[in-house]
Structure formats: structure tokens, C-alpha cells
Amino acid sequence: AVVSTQSTGEVVVGMERFVMVNIHSAVFNPPEDHEQNQRLDKRIQSLHWILPKHLDFSLPSDNEEADRQLAIAQSYLLQESMDRQNKTPHDKMRAIVQCCNALHNLFQIAHDTAAGADELLPMLIYTIVVAAPPDLYATIQYIDRFLPTDTLSSGKTAYHFTNMCIAQQFLESLSHDKLSLSEEEYTHFMEGHSSHLEEALSTKFAGGLLNNIS
């Protein structure tokens, strides 16, 4: 009997799930990743004051659907890192792709045109800062190590994974000259003197929609 490509793919995914679920605790965030993973988590948390304007983009005001897409993007990032069911590299990569799809929808709503890489990246960076998903470094390393190479070499998955890696590197090396603010303002905010904290909190989780996505 001839086995279809689709059937073969389903078998491979099923085998991957069986194996990775059973070895997940041993291979996700191994000891060699602990320090950098923790460092990135703390770095992201320290950047909670960042607003879209610091990354040279804007969000639509008073637009419920735009708020909803931002909340969806954040929820997928948190799902990727916190959902105990998402143990395979395919699961985690799928959540990242869905996050980026929601950001594409958000840009389409805001500008009535498709987002390119230059538009998507700052929105992704902002979404990471707002959602603050734990174990982001470990997740990226896990995907890179265990997702099949051909999956990460071309197509939408590769494109979104590359953007996520660039966002990670941006956040790790962030300084005032990469943001639209002065060195004095950057230092002020990093020391916890966020004069616009209320504004930042008002956009965090898209006005509280994160827990009310249907």
C-alpha cells in the first residue's frame, strides 16, 4: 500500500510528541542554559516601562479588535512558555507563529496593509516585553536544537523563528541608542523611575483583554 506524505508526516509528529513529552524535563533548559535563561528573564522584566513610541511604532487607540489581536499575541507567547501541554518543539514553535500572525493582523488593522519584517520586529519586541514570557531563552534553544533543520531553513516558520531570535538578541544588548529616548531617560527608567508607568500599565495585556479572549 502507498502511504501518503500527509500520513507519514502525522506519524512523525506523533512519534516526536511521544519522545519529547517523555524527555522534556531532561532536555528543556539544561544546566548549560540556566544562567543565560535567567539573565534574559530578568532583563525582560526590567524593561516593563517600554512603550511602542520607544520602538518607533504606534498602536491604534480605541480599537477593540486591535486590542484583542495584541492580547492574542501575548497569550500565545505565555502559552508557549507556561502551558504544560506544549512540550514538543513543534508546539512551542506553533505558538510563536500564532503570536506573529496576531501581530500581522494588528498591523493590518492599524495600517490597512501587510506588515514587513521592519514593521513586525518592533511589535514582537514590545509584545515580549509586555507579556514577559518566562524561559524565553530556553525555549528558543529548545526549538533550535530539536525542531527539524528543514523546518527552520525556509518558509513562514523559519521567518518567524528568525524574528524571535533577533528580538532576543535585541533585548539582551539593548541600550538607549537603540530606542527613541535619551541616555538620561533610559537610565532614569532602568532605575525604576518610570514617569509614564500608568501609561505602560494601561497598554499591558491590552487593557485586561488577555483573560477574556474568546
mmCIF file of C-alpha atoms in Angstrom:
data_model
loop_
_atom_site.group_PDB
_atom_site.id
_atom_site.type_symbol
_atom_site.label_atom_id
_atom_site.label_comp_id
_atom_site.label_asym_id
_atom_site.label_seq_id
_atom_site.Cartn_x
_atom_site.Cartn_y
_atom_site.Cartn_z
ATOM 1 C CA ALA A 1 0.000 0.000 0.000
ATOM 2 C CA VAL A 2 1.132 3.543 -0.745
ATOM 3 C CA VAL A 3 1.438 5.753 2.309
ATOM 4 C CA SER A 4 0.633 9.384 1.662
ATOM 5 C CA THR A 5 3.020 12.191 2.574
ATOM 6 C CA GLN A 6 0.392 13.554 4.951
ATOM 7 C CA SER A 7 0.098 10.214 6.752
ATOM 8 C CA THR A 8 3.870 9.947 7.034
ATOM 9 C CA GLY A 9 4.034 13.450 8.460
ATOM 10 C CA GLU A 10 1.363 12.655 11.038
ATOM 11 C CA VAL A 11 3.293 9.556 12.132
ATOM 12 C CA VAL A 12 6.489 11.581 12.502
ATOM 13 C CA VAL A 13 4.720 14.272 14.555
ATOM 14 C CA GLY A 14 3.114 11.591 16.721
ATOM 15 C CA MET A 15 6.471 9.935 17.350
ATOM 16 C CA GLU A 16 8.031 13.293 18.140
ATOM 17 C CA ARG A 17 5.318 14.032 20.680
ATOM 18 C CA PHE A 18 5.747 10.672 22.391
ATOM 19 C CA VAL A 19 9.522 11.066 22.645
ATOM 20 C CA MET A 20 9.691 14.765 23.568
ATOM 21 C CA VAL A 21 6.943 14.599 26.201
ATOM 22 C CA ASN A 22 8.885 11.853 27.938
ATOM 23 C CA ILE A 23 12.294 13.544 27.811
ATOM 24 C CA HIS A 24 11.116 17.171 28.091
ATOM 25 C CA SER A 25 12.207 17.667 31.699
ATOM 26 C CA ALA A 26 15.685 16.402 30.862
ATOM 27 C CA VAL A 27 16.342 18.419 27.689
ATOM 28 C CA PHE A 28 14.434 21.676 28.198
ATOM 29 C CA ASN A 29 16.564 24.356 29.892
ATOM 30 C CA PRO A 30 19.546 22.094 30.607
ATOM 31 C CA PRO A 31 22.223 23.293 33.081
ATOM 32 C CA GLU A 32 24.291 24.987 30.361
ATOM 33 C CA ASP A 33 21.312 27.259 29.567
ATOM 34 C CA HIS A 34 20.316 28.179 33.137
ATOM 35 C CA GLU A 35 22.417 31.301 33.580
ATOM 36 C CA GLN A 36 21.612 32.934 30.254
ATOM 37 C CA ASN A 37 17.955 31.935 30.518
ATOM 38 C CA GLN A 38 17.658 33.565 33.943
ATOM 39 C CA ARG A 39 19.564 36.636 32.752
ATOM 40 C CA LEU A 40 17.177 37.170 29.825
ATOM 41 C CA ASP A 41 14.117 36.702 32.060
ATOM 42 C CA LYS A 42 15.381 39.392 34.438
ATOM 43 C CA ARG A 43 16.328 41.646 31.540
ATOM 44 C CA ILE A 44 12.843 41.476 30.047
ATOM 45 C CA GLN A 45 11.228 42.189 33.417
ATOM 46 C CA SER A 46 13.446 45.253 33.864
ATOM 47 C CA LEU A 47 12.152 46.689 30.568
ATOM 48 C CA HIS A 48 8.466 46.783 31.591
ATOM 49 C CA TRP A 49 8.435 50.561 31.089
ATOM 50 C CA ILE A 50 8.995 50.402 27.325
ATOM 51 C CA LEU A 51 6.181 51.822 25.196
ATOM 52 C CA PRO A 52 5.522 51.472 21.449
ATOM 53 C CA LYS A 53 6.837 55.001 20.860
ATOM 54 C CA HIS A 54 10.254 53.937 22.148
ATOM 55 C CA LEU A 55 10.347 51.351 19.366
ATOM 56 C CA ASP A 56 9.092 53.787 16.712
ATOM 57 C CA PHE A 57 5.631 52.367 16.165
ATOM 58 C CA SER A 58 2.147 53.155 17.417
ATOM 59 C CA LEU A 59 -0.935 51.203 18.388
ATOM 60 C CA PRO A 60 -4.440 52.183 17.283
ATOM 61 C CA SER A 61 -6.394 53.948 20.010
ATOM 62 C CA ASP A 62 -9.939 52.940 20.920
ATOM 63 C CA ASN A 63 -9.914 49.942 18.609
ATOM 64 C CA GLU A 64 -11.292 46.851 20.303
ATOM 65 C CA GLU A 65 -10.184 44.427 17.599
ATOM 66 C CA ALA A 66 -6.631 45.804 17.607
ATOM 67 C CA ASP A 67 -6.547 45.404 21.399
ATOM 68 C CA ARG A 68 -7.813 41.869 21.002
ATOM 69 C CA GLN A 69 -5.082 40.951 18.494
ATOM 70 C CA LEU A 70 -2.410 42.314 20.823
ATOM 71 C CA ALA A 71 -3.871 40.293 23.683
ATOM 72 C CA ILE A 72 -3.917 37.174 21.497
ATOM 73 C CA ALA A 73 -0.254 37.697 20.584
ATOM 74 C CA GLN A 74 0.646 37.996 24.271
ATOM 75 C CA SER A 75 -1.415 34.945 25.209
ATOM 76 C CA TYR A 76 0.375 32.772 22.638
ATOM 77 C CA LEU A 77 3.764 33.842 23.988
ATOM 78 C CA LEU A 78 2.669 32.919 27.502
ATOM 79 C CA GLN A 79 1.112 29.685 26.254
ATOM 80 C CA GLU A 80 4.392 28.763 24.544
ATOM 81 C CA SER A 81 6.320 29.057 27.796
ATOM 82 C CA MET A 82 3.777 28.218 30.510
ATOM 83 C CA ASP A 83 1.307 25.703 29.068
ATOM 84 C CA ARG A 84 2.419 22.323 30.363
ATOM 85 C CA GLN A 85 0.853 20.652 27.336
ATOM 86 C CA ASN A 86 3.231 22.478 24.984
ATOM 87 C CA LYS A 87 6.219 20.197 25.407
ATOM 88 C CA THR A 88 7.304 19.466 21.845
ATOM 89 C CA PRO A 89 9.392 21.877 19.754
ATOM 90 C CA HIS A 90 6.547 21.915 17.196
ATOM 91 C CA ASP A 91 4.085 23.002 19.916
ATOM 92 C CA LYS A 92 6.316 25.829 21.063
ATOM 93 C CA MET A 93 7.106 26.964 17.533
ATOM 94 C CA ARG A 94 3.423 26.870 16.612
ATOM 95 C CA ALA A 95 2.654 29.245 19.496
ATOM 96 C CA ILE A 96 5.324 31.671 18.245
ATOM 97 C CA VAL A 97 3.891 31.551 14.726
ATOM 98 C CA GLN A 98 0.394 32.219 16.084
ATOM 99 C CA CYS A 99 1.740 35.158 18.098
ATOM 100 C CA CYS A 100 3.285 36.645 14.952
ATOM 101 C CA ASN A 101 0.088 36.015 12.971
ATOM 102 C CA ALA A 102 -1.846 38.060 15.532
ATOM 103 C CA LEU A 103 0.718 40.873 15.202
ATOM 104 C CA HIS A 104 0.311 40.780 11.423
ATOM 105 C CA ASN A 105 -3.446 41.126 11.957
ATOM 106 C CA LEU A 106 -2.853 44.032 14.323
ATOM 107 C CA PHE A 107 -0.695 45.852 11.767
ATOM 108 C CA GLN A 108 -3.275 45.224 9.048
ATOM 109 C CA ILE A 109 -5.971 46.767 11.246
ATOM 110 C CA ALA A 110 -3.791 49.767 12.069
ATOM 111 C CA HIS A 111 -2.430 50.497 8.596
ATOM 112 C CA ASP A 112 -4.639 48.631 6.134
ATOM 113 C CA THR A 113 -1.580 46.957 4.625
ATOM 114 C CA ALA A 114 0.572 43.916 5.316
ATOM 115 C CA ALA A 115 3.483 44.127 7.771
ATOM 116 C CA GLY A 116 7.007 43.512 6.576
ATOM 117 C CA ALA A 117 9.952 42.466 8.738
ATOM 118 C CA ASP A 118 10.742 46.075 9.635
ATOM 119 C CA GLU A 119 7.212 46.539 10.977
ATOM 120 C CA LEU A 120 6.805 43.133 12.625
ATOM 121 C CA LEU A 121 10.036 43.125 14.646
ATOM 122 C CA PRO A 122 9.348 46.151 16.903
ATOM 123 C CA MET A 123 5.825 44.873 17.585
ATOM 124 C CA LEU A 124 7.252 41.467 18.512
ATOM 125 C CA ILE A 125 9.849 43.045 20.809
ATOM 126 C CA TYR A 126 7.132 45.089 22.518
ATOM 127 C CA THR A 127 4.894 42.035 22.896
ATOM 128 C CA ILE A 128 7.730 40.101 24.538
ATOM 129 C CA VAL A 129 8.384 42.941 26.983
ATOM 130 C CA VAL A 130 4.702 43.274 27.858
ATOM 131 C CA ALA A 131 3.952 39.563 28.209
ATOM 132 C CA ALA A 132 7.341 38.755 29.812
ATOM 133 C CA PRO A 133 7.144 35.026 28.990
ATOM 134 C CA PRO A 134 9.398 33.013 31.303
ATOM 135 C CA ASP A 135 12.168 30.812 29.909
ATOM 136 C CA LEU A 136 12.293 32.564 26.542
ATOM 137 C CA TYR A 137 15.989 31.838 26.015
ATOM 138 C CA ALA A 138 15.492 28.167 26.950
ATOM 139 C CA THR A 139 12.518 27.927 24.589
ATOM 140 C CA ILE A 140 14.456 29.351 21.644
ATOM 141 C CA GLN A 141 17.361 26.982 22.316
ATOM 142 C CA TYR A 142 14.975 24.034 22.633
ATOM 143 C CA ILE A 143 13.365 24.803 19.269
ATOM 144 C CA ASP A 144 16.738 25.343 17.621
ATOM 145 C CA ARG A 145 18.106 22.042 18.917
ATOM 146 C CA PHE A 146 15.141 19.760 18.341
ATOM 147 C CA LEU A 147 12.947 21.131 15.546
ATOM 148 C CA PRO A 148 13.971 19.531 12.224
ATOM 149 C CA THR A 149 16.542 21.623 10.367
ATOM 150 C CA ASP A 150 14.476 21.789 7.188
ATOM 151 C CA THR A 151 11.596 23.358 9.151
ATOM 152 C CA LEU A 152 13.852 26.213 10.250
ATOM 153 C CA SER A 153 15.555 26.718 6.909
ATOM 154 C CA SER A 154 12.710 28.200 4.846
ATOM 155 C CA GLY A 155 9.074 29.277 4.883
ATOM 156 C CA LYS A 156 6.899 31.030 7.438
ATOM 157 C CA THR A 157 8.193 29.042 10.404
ATOM 158 C CA ALA A 158 11.798 29.933 9.621
ATOM 159 C CA TYR A 159 10.864 33.582 9.096
ATOM 160 C CA HIS A 160 9.108 33.903 12.449
ATOM 161 C CA PHE A 161 11.796 31.956 14.300
ATOM 162 C CA THR A 162 14.457 34.260 12.854
ATOM 163 C CA ASN A 163 12.471 37.294 14.041
ATOM 164 C CA MET A 164 12.204 35.785 17.513
ATOM 165 C CA CYS A 165 15.957 35.196 17.634
ATOM 166 C CA ILE A 166 16.624 38.780 16.511
ATOM 167 C CA ALA A 167 14.205 40.067 19.170
ATOM 168 C CA GLN A 168 16.033 38.053 21.828
ATOM 169 C CA GLN A 169 19.401 39.463 20.746
ATOM 170 C CA PHE A 170 17.977 42.988 20.654
ATOM 171 C CA LEU A 171 16.705 42.735 24.217
ATOM 172 C CA GLU A 172 19.929 41.202 25.508
ATOM 173 C CA SER A 173 22.051 44.032 24.093
ATOM 174 C CA LEU A 174 19.546 46.876 24.458
ATOM 175 C CA SER A 175 20.887 50.347 25.215
ATOM 176 C CA HIS A 176 19.483 53.848 24.892
ATOM 177 C CA ASP A 177 20.796 54.317 21.356
ATOM 178 C CA LYS A 178 18.512 51.532 20.121
ATOM 179 C CA LEU A 179 15.430 53.293 21.473
ATOM 180 C CA SER A 180 13.784 56.625 20.776
ATOM 181 C CA LEU A 181 14.868 58.298 24.003
ATOM 182 C CA SER A 182 17.946 59.911 25.515
ATOM 183 C CA GLU A 183 20.614 58.199 27.597
ATOM 184 C CA GLU A 184 19.405 60.140 30.632
ATOM 185 C CA GLU A 185 15.825 58.976 30.139
ATOM 186 C CA TYR A 186 16.973 55.381 29.615
ATOM 187 C CA THR A 187 18.979 55.414 32.837
ATOM 188 C CA HIS A 188 16.082 57.051 34.667
ATOM 189 C CA PHE A 189 13.650 54.348 33.567
ATOM 190 C CA MET A 190 16.069 51.478 34.204
ATOM 191 C CA GLU A 191 16.461 52.738 37.766
ATOM 192 C CA GLY A 192 12.707 52.376 38.227
ATOM 193 C CA HIS A 193 11.642 55.994 37.883
ATOM 194 C CA SER A 194 9.053 55.426 35.175
ATOM 195 C CA SER A 195 7.068 58.642 34.957
ATOM 196 C CA HIS A 196 4.811 57.018 32.376
ATOM 197 C CA LEU A 197 4.238 53.800 34.339
ATOM 198 C CA GLU A 198 0.481 54.357 34.317
ATOM 199 C CA GLU A 199 0.564 54.620 30.516
ATOM 200 C CA ALA A 200 2.630 51.460 30.279
ATOM 201 C CA LEU A 201 0.275 49.550 32.542
ATOM 202 C CA SER A 202 -2.753 50.755 30.582
ATOM 203 C CA THR A 203 -1.448 49.023 27.459
ATOM 204 C CA LYS A 204 -0.156 45.952 29.242
ATOM 205 C CA PHE A 205 -2.278 42.950 28.345
ATOM 206 C CA ALA A 206 -4.271 45.213 26.038
ATOM 207 C CA GLY A 207 -6.477 46.755 28.658
ATOM 208 C CA GLY A 208 -7.092 43.487 30.501
ATOM 209 C CA LEU A 209 -8.364 41.622 27.462
ATOM 210 C CA LEU A 210 -5.806 38.848 27.900
ATOM 211 C CA ASN A 211 -8.025 36.895 30.242
ATOM 212 C CA ASN A 212 -11.138 37.474 28.191
ATOM 213 C CA ILE A 213 -10.189 36.218 24.736
ATOM 214 C CA SER A 214 -12.938 34.223 23.113
#
